[in-house]
Amino acid sequence: MSEESRLHRAAAHIETTARKEPSPGRDDWAAAPVSNAFGQSSERYAYLVEFGPFIPWIALPNGTIVDVGPRGLQKLGFATHEVLRAQWRSTIHKADRKVLQQAWRNANEGECALEIECRIRLADGQYRWFHVRATALRDPYGQILRWCGTAEDCDERRCATDKLRASEERYRLATKATNDVVWDWDFNTGQLTWGEAMCSQLGHVLSPETNHGDWWKAQIHTDDRARVSASIEEVISTGSSERWRECYRFRRGDGRYADIVDCGFVVTDENGKATRMVGAMMDMTERNRAAAALHLSEERYRYTIELCEQIAWTASHDGTLIEVGSAWSRLTGRPLEEALGTRLLRSVHFDDVTRLRSHWKQSIATGQPLNCIYRLMLQDGSFRWMRSRGAPLRNDTGVISRWYGTTEDVHEQRLAELDVAWRASHDVLTGLANRATFQKCLEGALQRATLRGGPSAVIIFDIDRFKLINDRYGHAAGDTVLRWIAERLTALECGTPARLGGDEFAVLLQASNQVGVEQQAHDIVSALHGVVEVDDIRIECQVSAGLAIYPLHGPTAEELLRSADLALYDAKASGRNCLRPFRPELRAELQRHVSMLAVGREALSAEWIRPFYQPKVDLLTGKVVGFEALLRWDHPTQGVQTPDTLAAAFDDRDLGCQISAFMQRQVIGDMRHWLQSGVAFGHVALNASGVDLRRPGYADELLGRLAAAGVPAAMVEIEIVESVFLGRDLDIVEEAFAILSRAGISLSLDDFGTGYASLSHLQRFPVSVLKIDRSFVTPLLADCRDAPIVNAVIGLATGFRMKTVAEGIETAEQALLLRRAGCDIGQGFFFSPARPAADIPELTRRRFSQCLSGVAALNC
Ligand code: C2E
Ligand code: CA
Ligand code: CA
């Protein structure tokens, strides 16, 4: 019987029973009056109902149940009256009601069968899944007469399906979470199914071609393929229950290889034959790379530690060493025990123990990292510089639980640092403190002296004619003299000595009173006067020194040094080999000196300089035989100025030479003009200072200028002062003299008698004129017939076949006396002061014979 006809029958039966509602129950159902055929069928139906899995039911079009199979009621645990007409909808699980309603409506409207699965509450309150089917019985007009249906208990199947679905979902999520490529190889079909990770992780696009064991093997790196194939074939052929595991390289979708760990299990049938194999591939590429990097870093760390020979250590919270690396023994040659606890301090240099201890204490107290350098004693008793660094490890509450650190040998580096520091503060040649250090010492000493009240003093000195020693005996000899000075100063043990630079030294003195300081200063200067032996040469060494006392000569270190410097210049100007204390006037002199240089510089750059000419007169004939060119400069408001306003500039190396050159060009220009104009000016004398003559090239440049102007060299005379013979670079001076005199230029010794020229100089140098200084001429009075110095100079000059020129003749008497004494030429205001170039043609025409003869007539 088909299900439909069965339902029709059931419907008919229900119609009958519905009319005699309420239904009396199972027994009445069985006892209902039926025809024979129907009875048979009914019997079969009842049998089916009794033993089938379905619960038949019949409902009115509005859904009111009018009949339910008795076995079904039993199954549900309800009595018939509890179901019939009851609001059975309430027995449907809330979550399923909507679906049921929708299905009912669909069936109603679409005139189709209803089929859903829903949960129905049993009498005990439990829900079970039922497969509900129903169809509507309609009249010829399509109106629903009854709903006939069955409800089949499908709870077990449904739960199993749900469980399976959940388990599959779990499995899917698990594989997704692990990124493993799950695979399932069915040996019956040959199908190899891949999990989605084959796409997401290994970048392959799945296709029928990929679902095959051969495809998998083809992606294995050729070097690994044979091994992996052999091992999987082995487990498949033996049906081994052991886990199969292989590592190999597997080609990804992008062509690169991934490091794979593949595991699987063989599933066998009852005969032990492998039917399928299930497994998962894990991509280990990143993990392997990370592991390799970690390994490399660990190795690097290990090598670094080993190669750097750092001693790793651990200390307890209170600084007690509890663990020390083996490098300790390698570095120090001493057993490890000697480093543990607080024993390490026993091996630390005595001078460094306190510092190390206080650093450690400070770190422990504050938690600041430790960083300390100290000397550590090795097995052989020598010391090496070490640096210990440490950092604290804190527990969760921030309390220090351990100190971890390293100690490394920084000996060479430390020595280099100390050497650099020493060089920065000392003079390498002599080992004395340098200027910067001296300055610092001085500042400290002055502060102490202020508190203490006693005097401090600075003595600055330099070696007399040190340049000469260097030039004559070489720099090695010069260095020996400098070292000799340093040794002497150190041996004297008075004050703090320093080399300020070049041949300049300083000593910081301290005594209870000023007399004591001065005494010390004198002792130093005399101790430094001695003979230094360099190989076979004996070099006489002496110094000039300046002394400045604090606070008398300067309130600060800087000013005190400046005062001592001034005193030193004073000592040099006073003839060297002496000690001069500072005098306040020296400052004014310095000021004057500085301002003279400024004036000289300005006059030169503004081209205010021009020569004036003072005539030189033959004392016998009264004729002008020549002129002396004297510098003048035109002040824009104060008129013509004499050279005393810029005298210091003549002795300045650069400025003096520039002024000389400027004067030369002007004078030579004037001479050229006079020559061209036929002015018989005789000769012109140019003054030359020491800096001019010591400059190589002076003579040649002068000759060059003369030649260029067409002025004969013989018309030029050079006046020099005696100090030129006493200065440095005498060989250069001598050479200049030789060049000039060879060219016919006369040399005239100016201010003779005031300096220190010796007779040997007159003999050695080609001097042809002696100029008697004004200071000898001025005292010559009319009634003074005796002029011993003037007579002596003239006698000397005659002896050397030199001419004599008397300077500063202001009176006729002086002129007369000089002429009488045999002086050749006179120069002075008596004849004429220096005049500008424009006046010279007129002056040359002047005859002084008349005034000379007048004087002569007066006295004769
Ligand atoms: P000096 O070479 O001894 O020049 C003579 C100085 O005596 C000149 O002073 C001159 O004006 C001055 N004088 C001449 N007759 C008399 C006199 O009868 N009574 C007095 N009281 N003084 C007289 P001036 O021109 O002031 O020059 C001073 C010094 O300046 C010169 O002394 C010379 O050493 C230096 N000087 C001048 N011009 C130059 C120059 O171009 N180069 C160099 N290196 N030094 C120069
Ligand atoms: Ca002169
Ligand atoms: Ca002079």
mmCIF file of C-alpha atoms and ligand atoms in Angstrom, residues 628 630 687 719 721 749-752 771-774 807-808 827, ligand 3:
data_model
loop_
_atom_site.group_PDB
_atom_site.id
_atom_site.type_symbol
_atom_site.label_atom_id
_atom_site.label_comp_id
_atom_site.label_asym_id
_atom_site.label_seq_id
_atom_site.Cartn_x
_atom_site.Cartn_y
_atom_site.Cartn_z
ATOM 1 C CA GLU A 628 118.853 112.342 6.588
ATOM 2 C CA LEU A 630 113.148 111.236 8.790
ATOM 3 C CA ASN A 687 117.260 104.823 8.955
ATOM 4 C CA GLU A 719 121.894 104.481 9.388
ATOM 5 C CA VAL A 721 121.907 101.632 15.662
ATOM 6 C CA LEU A 749 126.439 103.874 12.979
ATOM 7 C CA ASP A 750 123.756 106.042 14.576
ATOM 8 C CA ASP A 751 123.555 107.221 18.203
ATOM 9 C CA PHE A 752 127.086 106.028 18.704
ATOM 10 C CA LYS A 771 127.204 109.501 14.222
ATOM 11 C CA ILE A 772 127.950 111.113 17.586
ATOM 12 C CA ASP A 773 124.768 111.008 19.605
ATOM 13 C CA ARG A 774 122.984 114.204 20.498
ATOM 14 C CA GLU A 807 123.851 115.105 15.661
ATOM 15 C CA GLY A 808 121.721 117.661 17.429
ATOM 16 C CA GLN A 827 123.433 118.033 11.665
HETATM 17 CA CA CA B 3 120.622 109.609 15.884
#
